[in-house]
Amino acid sequence: AQSVTQPDIHITVSEGASLELRCNYSYGATPYLFWYVQSPGQGLQLLLKYFSGDTLVQGIKGFEAEFKRSQSSFNLRKPSVHWSDAAEYFCAVGNTGNQFYFGTGTSLTVIP
Amino acid sequence: EPEVTQTPSHQVTQMGQEVILRCVPISNHLYFYWYRQILGQKVEFLVSFYNNEISEKSEIFDDQFSVERPDGSNFTLKIRSTKLEDSAMYFCASSELRGRASEAFFGQGTRLTVV
């Protein structure tokens, strides 16, 4: 069965510091992987996605993620965090029918 | 930029009452979805809808739930007799295509509180 694990419930980083949010998945076939961000009062916004090809994926807002099949991971990174990045981040696995399996989310706090 | 809009943003209802959550998908999209997130838990798939019928549904989507596209623009989720455990954030999504070729766009969610 498909599942996604985000082991970090809450992360706090200083503005300007680097960020890595962890995501591990379980999926029987080649996964379609996504990172979404949710700011307070906002919907889920797609940051980036991986379907195939280059395992390092670039997204919006300076985010990137790397697909590592051997580790079943799809960690999200950003070299320098901005205060506006404070939000809830969700990793998801998609199937061929657009059914998404989400992780529980990681809440990011950015301190000045 | 096109977006999925959901109304209301917050709904409070008494247990046993019927609620209808409304969504306006992106206009040229053909596939529609409802997801929910109980506080502190994962975002869970409820149902997908295409060509005026349900194409997939999860075990959560029991007889208490129904979906409808009453006109060319709205997509609704109805809960017939709400229970306390229906309290959650409900997300609507839409996509132009189905599967890996397509990105699903999500609305801002409706927070349903059942008291």
GROMACS .gro file of C-alpha atoms in nm:
model
  227
    1ALA     CA    1   0.000   0.000   0.000
    2GLN     CA    2   0.108   0.353  -0.070
    3SER     CA    3   0.214   0.569   0.221
    4VAL     CA    4   0.420   0.874   0.296
    5THR     CA    5   0.611   0.952   0.613
    6GLN     CA    6   0.729   1.294   0.716
    7PRO     CA    7   0.925   1.226   1.034
    8ASP     CA    8   0.958   1.589   1.140
    9ILE     CA    9   0.636   1.738   1.272
   10HIS     CA   10   0.787   2.080   1.337
   11ILE     CA   11   1.113   2.241   1.232
   12THR     CA   12   1.251   2.580   1.332
   13VAL     CA   13   1.527   2.746   1.131
   14SER     CA   14   1.687   3.088   1.130
   15GLU     CA   15   1.631   3.313   0.835
   16GLY     CA   16   1.911   3.264   0.586
   17ALA     CA   17   1.990   2.914   0.707
   18SER     CA   18   1.956   2.608   0.488
   19LEU     CA   19   1.656   2.380   0.513
   20GLU     CA   20   1.592   2.014   0.452
   21LEU     CA   21   1.251   1.855   0.506
   22ARG     CA   22   1.244   1.479   0.503
   23CYS     CA   23   1.001   1.257   0.319
   24ASN     CA   24   0.998   0.879   0.286
   25TYR     CA   25   0.748   0.691   0.079
   26SER     CA   26   0.623   0.343   0.021
   27TYR     CA   27   0.496   0.265  -0.325
   28GLY     CA   28   0.497  -0.049  -0.534
   29ALA     CA   29   0.578   0.105  -0.870
   30THR     CA   30   0.769   0.408  -0.989
   31PRO     CA   31   0.631   0.684  -0.771
   32TYR     CA   32   0.500   1.019  -0.873
   33LEU     CA   33   0.619   1.247  -0.595
   34PHE     CA   34   0.510   1.594  -0.496
   35TRP     CA   35   0.577   1.863  -0.243
   36TYR     CA   36   0.297   2.103  -0.154
   37VAL     CA   37   0.305   2.406   0.071
   38GLN     CA   38   0.017   2.550   0.266
   39SER     CA   39   0.039   2.900   0.409
   40PRO     CA   40  -0.217   2.998   0.673
   41GLY     CA   41  -0.560   3.043   0.517
   42GLN     CA   42  -0.433   2.933   0.179
   43GLY     CA   43  -0.479   2.624  -0.033
   44LEU     CA   44  -0.222   2.362  -0.111
   45GLN     CA   45   0.028   2.504  -0.359
   46LEU     CA   46   0.248   2.275  -0.564
   47LEU     CA   47   0.618   2.342  -0.506
   48LEU     CA   48   0.759   2.072  -0.730
   49LYS     CA   49   0.699   1.725  -0.864
   50TYR     CA   50   0.893   1.424  -0.981
   51PHE     CA   51   0.766   1.185  -1.244
   52SER     CA   52   1.082   1.051  -1.408
   53GLY     CA   53   1.421   1.155  -1.540
   54ASP     CA   54   1.662   1.376  -1.351
   55THR     CA   55   1.639   1.288  -0.984
   56LEU     CA   56   1.709   1.643  -0.874
   57VAL     CA   57   1.399   1.851  -0.931
   58GLN     CA   58   1.379   2.227  -0.920
   59GLY     CA   59   1.064   2.397  -0.802
   60ILE     CA   60   0.923   2.736  -0.732
   61LYS     CA   61   1.043   2.974  -0.461
   62GLY     CA   62   1.398   2.837  -0.476
   63PHE     CA   63   1.308   2.489  -0.355
   64GLU     CA   64   1.452   2.166  -0.487
   65ALA     CA   65   1.405   1.801  -0.404
   66GLU     CA   66   1.605   1.490  -0.473
   67PHE     CA   67   1.454   1.152  -0.546
   68LYS     CA   68   1.659   0.867  -0.403
   69ARG     CA   69   1.510   0.536  -0.498
   70SER     CA   70   1.753   0.335  -0.282
   71GLN     CA   71   1.639   0.526   0.026
   72SER     CA   72   1.275   0.569  -0.081
   73SER     CA   73   1.316   0.936  -0.007
   74PHE     CA   74   1.221   1.265  -0.165
   75ASN     CA   75   1.364   1.532   0.063
   76LEU     CA   76   1.292   1.898   0.007
   77ARG     CA   77   1.574   2.150   0.033
   78LYS     CA   78   1.632   2.519   0.017
   79PRO     CA   79   1.978   2.677   0.056
   80SER     CA   80   1.861   2.995   0.227
   81VAL     CA   81   1.526   3.025   0.400
   82HIS     CA   82   1.320   3.343   0.396
   83TRP     CA   83   1.067   3.445   0.662
   84SER     CA   84   0.791   3.405   0.404
   85ASP     CA   85   0.872   3.033   0.380
   86ALA     CA   86   0.706   2.973   0.717
   87ALA     CA   87   0.422   2.736   0.635
   88GLU     CA   88   0.309   2.374   0.644
   89TYR     CA   89   0.481   2.146   0.394
   90PHE     CA   90   0.328   1.826   0.264
   91CYS     CA   91   0.495   1.547   0.074
   92ALA     CA   92   0.268   1.331  -0.141
   93VAL     CA   93   0.275   1.025  -0.362
   94GLY     CA   94   0.040   1.018  -0.657
   95ASN     CA   95  -0.102   0.729  -0.854
   96THR     CA   96  -0.217   0.710  -1.213
   97GLY     CA   97  -0.560   0.831  -1.115
   98ASN     CA   98  -0.444   1.152  -0.948
   99GLN     CA   99  -0.518   1.007  -0.607
  100PHE     CA  100  -0.265   1.156  -0.369
  101TYR     CA  101  -0.133   0.998  -0.054
  102PHE     CA  102  -0.011   1.272   0.175
  103GLY     CA  103   0.224   1.277   0.469
  104THR     CA  104   0.117   1.435   0.794
  105GLY     CA  105   0.304   1.753   0.710
  106THR     CA  106   0.596   1.945   0.855
  107SER     CA  107   0.535   2.285   1.009
  108LEU     CA  108   0.820   2.526   0.941
  109THR     CA  109   0.890   2.822   1.167
  110VAL     CA  110   1.146   3.080   1.055
  111ILE     CA  111   1.306   3.295   1.322
  112PRO     CA  112   1.479   3.624   1.243
  113GLU     CA  113  -0.343   3.271  -1.223
  114PRO     CA  114  -0.644   3.039  -1.224
  115GLU     CA  115  -0.741   2.897  -0.889
  116VAL     CA  116  -0.983   2.663  -0.722
  117THR     CA  117  -1.215   2.846  -0.487
  118GLN     CA  118  -1.403   2.696  -0.196
  119THR     CA  119  -1.690   2.834   0.009
  120PRO     CA  120  -1.740   2.882   0.292
  121SER     CA  121  -1.395   2.903   0.447
  122HIS     CA  122  -1.538   2.789   0.780
  123GLN     CA  123  -1.862   2.611   0.855
  124VAL     CA  124  -1.998   2.524   1.197
  125THR     CA  125  -2.286   2.280   1.211
  126GLN     CA  126  -2.473   2.077   1.467
  127MET     CA  127  -2.434   1.703   1.473
  128GLY     CA  128  -2.696   1.538   1.255
  129GLN     CA  129  -2.736   1.833   1.025
  130GLU     CA  130  -2.667   1.824   0.653
  131VAL     CA  131  -2.387   2.037   0.511
  132ILE     CA  132  -2.290   2.122   0.157
  133LEU     CA  133  -1.937   2.231   0.083
  134ARG     CA  134  -1.894   2.418  -0.241
  135CYS     CA  135  -1.609   2.437  -0.485
  136VAL     CA  136  -1.552   2.613  -0.812
  137PRO     CA  137  -1.283   2.423  -1.003
  138ILE     CA  138  -1.064   2.580  -1.267
  139SER     CA  139  -1.280   2.635  -1.572
  140ASN     CA  140  -1.113   2.406  -1.828
  141HIS     CA  141  -1.047   2.124  -1.584
  142LEU     CA  142  -1.227   1.794  -1.622
  143TYR     CA  143  -1.133   1.598  -1.310
  144PHE     CA  144  -1.244   1.694  -0.963
  145TYR     CA  145  -1.152   1.568  -0.620
  146TRP     CA  146  -1.232   1.603  -0.254
  147TYR     CA  147  -0.977   1.545   0.020
  148ARG     CA  148  -1.002   1.599   0.391
  149GLN     CA  149  -0.760   1.657   0.675
  150ILE     CA  150  -0.860   1.586   1.031
  151LEU     CA  151  -0.663   1.808   1.263
  152GLY     CA  152  -0.315   1.669   1.318
  153GLN     CA  153  -0.362   1.389   1.068
  154LYS     CA  154  -0.284   1.326   0.704
  155VAL     CA  155  -0.464   1.476   0.409
  156GLU     CA  156  -0.684   1.186   0.293
  157PHE     CA  157  -0.843   1.118  -0.043
  158LEU     CA  158  -1.222   1.103  -0.043
  159VAL     CA  159  -1.343   1.091  -0.401
  160SER     CA  160  -1.265   1.173  -0.762
  161PHE     CA  161  -1.524   1.275  -1.019
  162TYR     CA  162  -1.520   1.283  -1.396
  163ASN     CA  163  -1.782   1.312  -1.663
  164ASN     CA  164  -2.058   1.351  -1.406
  165GLU     CA  165  -1.982   1.036  -1.215
  166ILE     CA  166  -1.757   0.914  -0.939
  167SER     CA  167  -1.443   0.752  -1.078
  168GLU     CA  168  -1.275   0.655  -0.752
  169LYS     CA  169  -1.366   0.674  -0.387
  170SER     CA  170  -1.201   0.579  -0.063
  171GLU     CA  171  -1.347   0.377   0.222
  172ILE     CA  172  -1.406   0.704   0.404
  173PHE     CA  173  -1.657   0.807   0.139
  174ASP     CA  174  -1.955   0.614   0.269
  175ASP     CA  175  -2.327   0.661   0.211
  176GLN     CA  176  -2.327   0.977   0.421
  177PHE     CA  177  -2.127   1.152   0.151
  178SER     CA  178  -2.228   1.251  -0.198
  179VAL     CA  179  -2.085   1.471  -0.469
  180GLU     CA  180  -2.250   1.660  -0.744
  181ARG     CA  181  -2.175   1.896  -1.026
  182PRO     CA  182  -2.506   2.080  -1.031
  183ASP     CA  183  -2.409   2.318  -1.307
  184GLY     CA  184  -2.114   2.392  -1.531
  185SER     CA  185  -1.905   2.557  -1.264
  186ASN     CA  186  -1.972   2.419  -0.916
  187PHE     CA  187  -1.865   2.093  -0.757
  188THR     CA  188  -2.021   2.012  -0.422
  189LEU     CA  189  -1.965   1.771  -0.137
  190LYS     CA  190  -2.270   1.690   0.073
  191ILE     CA  191  -2.261   1.525   0.412
  192ARG     CA  192  -2.612   1.410   0.495
  193SER     CA  193  -2.602   1.372   0.869
  194THR     CA  194  -2.284   1.510   1.017
  195LYS     CA  195  -2.098   1.339   1.296
  196LEU     CA  196  -1.843   1.484   1.533
  197GLU     CA  197  -1.570   1.292   1.354
  198ASP     CA  198  -1.652   1.470   1.028
  199SER     CA  199  -1.486   1.780   1.172
  200ALA     CA  200  -1.193   1.844   0.939
  201MET     CA  201  -1.050   2.065   0.670
  202TYR     CA  202  -1.198   1.969   0.336
  203PHE     CA  203  -0.998   2.041   0.023
  204CYS     CA  204  -1.134   2.049  -0.328
  205ALA     CA  205  -0.898   1.995  -0.621
  206SER     CA  206  -0.921   1.987  -0.996
  207SER     CA  207  -0.698   1.882  -1.282
  208GLU     CA  208  -0.709   1.919  -1.656
  209LEU     CA  209  -0.598   1.565  -1.721
  210ARG     CA  210  -0.578   1.248  -1.520
  211GLY     CA  211  -0.268   1.086  -1.382
  212ARG     CA  212   0.096   1.167  -1.420
  213ALA     CA  213   0.049   1.413  -1.701
  214SER     CA  214  -0.142   1.651  -1.486
  215GLU     CA  215  -0.106   1.868  -1.184
  216ALA     CA  216  -0.393   1.890  -0.940
  217PHE     CA  217  -0.474   2.238  -0.813
  218PHE     CA  218  -0.612   2.260  -0.462
  219GLY     CA  219  -0.845   2.513  -0.308
  220GLN     CA  220  -0.783   2.688   0.022
  221GLY     CA  221  -1.007   2.447   0.206
  222THR     CA  222  -1.325   2.462   0.411
  223ARG     CA  223  -1.289   2.403   0.781
  224LEU     CA  224  -1.591   2.208   0.899
  225THR     CA  225  -1.662   2.202   1.271
  226VAL     CA  226  -1.936   1.971   1.394
  227VAL     CA  227  -2.062   2.050   1.743
   0.00000   0.00000   0.00000
